[in-house]
Amino acid sequence: MNKLKKSTIFAYIVVGLGAMIMLAPFYFMFIFATHSNGDILSVPPPLWFGSELMNNIDYLLNALPYFWHNVGMSFYIAIITTALNLLFCSMAGYALAMYDFKYRNVIFAFIMGTMLIPPFLGMIPTALVMKYLGWLNTPKALYIPMACGAMGIFMMKQFITSAIPKELIEAARMDGCNEFSIYWRVVVPLIKPAFGTLGLIVFIGQWNNFMGPLVVMNDMKMFTIPLALRSLQGTGMTPWGAICAGAAIAVIPLLIMFTLSSRRLIDGLTAGAVKG
Amino acid sequence: MSAVESAEKIPAVSKKRSLKQRLNAKGYKWAPYLFVSPFFVLFAVFGLFPLLFSIYLSLHYGDATGGIDRMEFVGLANYIYLFRDDAWFHQSLINTGWLALASGIPQHVIAIPLAFFLHTSFKKTRNTVIGAYFVPFITSSVAISLVFTSLFSRDFGVINMILTQIGNVEIFGFQPLGWLFPTENVDWARPQYIKPMIAFVVFWRFVGWNTVLYLSAMQTIPKDLYEAATVDGAKPWQQFFYITLPQLKPMMFFAVTLTIIGNLQMFEEPFIITGGTGGIEQAGKTAAMHLYLTAFTEGDFGTASAVSWLLFFIIAILTWLNNKILGEKD
Amino acid sequence: MAAVTFSNLKKRFGETEVVKSFDLHIEDGEFVVLLGPSGCGKSTTLRMLAGLEEISDGEIFIGEELVNELHPMERNIAMVFQSYALYPHMTVKENIAFGLKMTKVDKDEIERRVKLAADMLELTPLLDRFPKALSGGQRQRVAMGRAMVRTPEVFLFDEPLSNLDAKLRGSMRAEIKSLHEKLGTTTLYVTHDQVEAMTLADRVVILKDGFIAQVGTPKDIFEQPANKFVATFIGAPEMNLVNAKLEDNQVIIGEQTLALPTTYQDQADCALGVRPSDLYLNPRAIESDAIGKLTVNIDGIELLGATYHIQGTLNGSRFVADIATSDETDVTQETGEVELFFDLHRVHLFDNQEGNAIRPNLN
Ligand SMILES: Nc1ncnc2c1ncn2[C@@H]1O[C@H](COP(=O)(O)OP(=O)(O)OP(=O)(O)O)[C@@H](O)[C@H]1O
Ligand SMILES: [Mg+2]
């Protein structure tokens, strides 16, 4: 009994240390964001908050004159992408869940099949397509192609199937709704929880998107945060304090969302992946 | 039944109905197609067309940014070049394989027991602990790779500091851990160290994700299996080996497949950590990076497209092999 | 309000035809119940009238208008679903008003009609609640209110009471009945519960495998079933059917003979039907000029409160009798054989080929 206890305590310690290792980079990111480069480069490095945050941000804004615009771009693109996904995915998911129509199963299988296409395969031609369309350096080059993902359709279909009985749709039809108003007045109000989950997933995905903006944005002003941050690299002496301040700004919205909704986010992501 | 006949005789009163009314009446027939159409329109323009275009590009040579008519048809020359002559492509494939294994295997080796321990021994604090392990998965890989670059820097990096302190622990003048831990600062940018560093960052980002996948699978294992085993006197570690592991097999297959597919596309972490260059001697350059650099630094869209298709086939073959080895046999 | 006419209506799902040539005329204001076993096509028929299911063949008229191609809303009908199908995100009031809002009825009129319906259904105190805060019976009433306010020409019900417990079902049944009496709206009501059908209907339509087996008043259906299917489907316990022969107006069952009071065509292979509740031990309990007698082997006797339930065999077929305990004879002692008496005017005869009822000769 005693022996068993010892091993369990040991395991708790290992898991706890592991959790600290997982969180340590975030900790240092925040610490470094408040220190000058000189402090960061000293041995041992700082382990507690300093007072240089404002200087670091000043430095950041000097090196990246459009930084706040870049932050705005990230928000703008992520929000539009999210809104479009909620609309299009829920419409498609509704159709696949509630209508009996010819080729429904083929259509559904096809949509699921597109998830197998790895993103890098389209990287080059997409960049060219955007160039021909004249969409380079415009936000729509990022939100239009990502406006309706297969995973979102799948999640919506699953949720609608389980949350809305067919009779409800029929009742609405009897009550004089046309097909779009059934969707808008009956389906949409009832799938708000799924909107929350899908919205978080899409927002985070687009916020973190790096490869997409990398190939379609080359004007500093139109950069999203990840692009802006990486442009700080390799400019002589790396400004670690400023980079960490910028990284913190990129990560804080995600940490807030995660803290508020970790359960829903984790469940949504695993369910989407496992069943999809 | 006479009423039926009379109804047939009276010509049906058909009110004049507008086209809109008639369309609306059949709404349930065409509406579903309308509802799924955004996906197909978007997929045609930004999914299917680029794929076909990329096949076309991979058979041509020249600078596509000047217009595709400036390109010259070269048949399979791009592919042959990649197979025979492009040493850096070969190097990048080897790097990708190394990184995929070095970051992938530990993810699963640690995630499974971790999930088991979380499942059996954590109650109230479980969600917090899971959150700590999971949060790297949802954070910006660019931001966090930059932070790691500073943590791994040679002269002042936190990681070097910790490692050398462990390595320099002296007991009676000996350094008992010196063989395992470094006694001097490691220059992580050197070719032999850059790969472990990248692998660690990737491992760090995905171990929580795999833990969550395994945990969700463990929660579906019926409790009475464990109860029966407890009655039979099985110890926790025996239950892990004889009940949990076999029951986890489908999830292992699934999670390993995801890891294979994801790791072979590894791009962001090595790209940021090596400053977009691939590092000294290209030691940290993955195939996806090679693809990017060939296209956007060298301007060779044809070869780069060929790289993307070769990489796609490699992923497809490995996924298929994984399916053969680990997948359900039925 | 309007009459409804189905003419040669058919429904196919792929290859299988689930409604086969359905012809029916429902009078204005009539209450018609579709009754039949599970899967016989009741809901499908109702849903074709509602416009929720495509019509494969044939025609449906509401009043004099052909409605085949009309949107459910244009048909001016209302439906109460088995699961009630209340909108969970709307209050009771919004649920009731939704259809009016969709058809652009003006605000004051909506208020007026919702109030009227709520008063009639005693929903007024519940108007601001959400459906999940209502009991089953209250939800049922909201569903009816939602159908009512539209002042439809036809009411449709698809097993509206089957989600309720037995006691509530009885009172809701009465409520539906009184509502129909008040409003007088043409109603088509689907159920597989005979009691509902018998108590509610002006006429009952019995469906079997997509065919109409019989149409008639509840009394007709019970007393003059058109075929063996209806005879055994209606009434509990089920009607006894014994193989027999018809010769010279006599029914011959093995060694026993019954002389019938009416004249029939001879029939070599037929079945005699007697309802268990029509059987007596004491011939004096029957008021009739023609009393029949059959001797039946007893397999067992159970006392079920007000009745004895006798299980027996006659000519190789199961033969059951329900005897009122008030009948003076004490049967619990009986073993072996028992003599059962019945009114010969209340027996049924069916031919064994088609299963159709054999009617007496008219002369
Ligand atoms: N969408 C459909 N596709 C294929 N077959 C169907 C479909 N809907 C109903 N059916 C079949 O049609 C037949 C009649 O179904 P219907 O729902 O009308 O039966 P019902 O009489 O209402 O039965 P219940 O009392 O069980 O509700 C059944 O055999 C059913 O399986
Ligand atoms: Mg039904």
Short mmCIF file of N, CA, C and O and ligand atoms in Angstrom, two decimals, chain C residues 38-44 47 82 158-159 190 192, ligand 2:
data_model
loop_
_atom_site.label_atom_id
_atom_site.label_comp_id
_atom_site.label_asym_id
_atom_site.label_seq_id
_atom_site.Cartn_x
_atom_site.Cartn_y
_atom_site.Cartn_z
N SER C 38 -48.84 -0.24 -37.43
CA SER C 38 -47.63 0.54 -37.70
C SER C 38 -47.09 0.24 -39.10
O SER C 38 -47.08 -0.90 -39.54
N GLY C 39 -46.71 1.29 -39.79
CA GLY C 39 -46.10 1.12 -41.11
C GLY C 39 -47.06 0.94 -42.25
O GLY C 39 -46.66 0.62 -43.36
N CYS C 40 -48.36 1.17 -42.01
CA CYS C 40 -49.32 0.92 -43.07
C CYS C 40 -49.50 2.13 -43.99
O CYS C 40 -50.24 2.06 -44.97
N GLY C 41 -48.86 3.23 -43.68
CA GLY C 41 -48.91 4.38 -44.58
C GLY C 41 -49.81 5.52 -44.11
O GLY C 41 -50.12 6.41 -44.88
N LYS C 42 -50.18 5.52 -42.84
CA LYS C 42 -51.05 6.58 -42.33
C LYS C 42 -50.36 7.94 -42.38
O LYS C 42 -50.89 8.90 -42.93
N SER C 43 -49.17 7.97 -41.78
CA SER C 43 -48.46 9.25 -41.74
C SER C 43 -48.15 9.74 -43.14
O SER C 43 -48.28 10.93 -43.43
N THR C 44 -47.77 8.83 -43.98
CA THR C 44 -47.41 9.22 -45.34
C THR C 44 -48.59 9.88 -46.04
O THR C 44 -48.45 10.91 -46.70
N ARG C 47 -49.14 13.29 -44.56
CA ARG C 47 -48.08 14.23 -44.93
C ARG C 47 -48.18 14.65 -46.39
O ARG C 47 -47.75 15.74 -46.75
N GLN C 82 -46.74 14.55 -33.55
CA GLN C 82 -46.63 13.63 -32.42
C GLN C 82 -45.71 14.16 -31.33
O GLN C 82 -46.01 14.09 -30.16
N ASP C 158 -51.15 13.97 -36.27
CA ASP C 158 -50.45 12.70 -36.44
C ASP C 158 -50.10 12.14 -35.07
O ASP C 158 -49.16 12.57 -34.42
N GLU C 159 -50.88 11.18 -34.62
CA GLU C 159 -50.69 10.55 -33.31
C GLU C 159 -50.38 11.58 -32.23
O GLU C 159 -49.36 11.49 -31.56
N VAL C 190 -54.64 10.89 -37.40
CA VAL C 190 -53.98 9.60 -37.55
C VAL C 190 -53.70 9.00 -36.18
O VAL C 190 -53.24 9.68 -35.27
N HIS C 192 -52.93 4.88 -34.07
CA HIS C 192 -53.07 3.43 -34.14
C HIS C 192 -53.78 2.91 -32.89
O HIS C 192 -53.76 1.73 -32.60
MG MG D 2 -46.82 7.49 -38.42
#
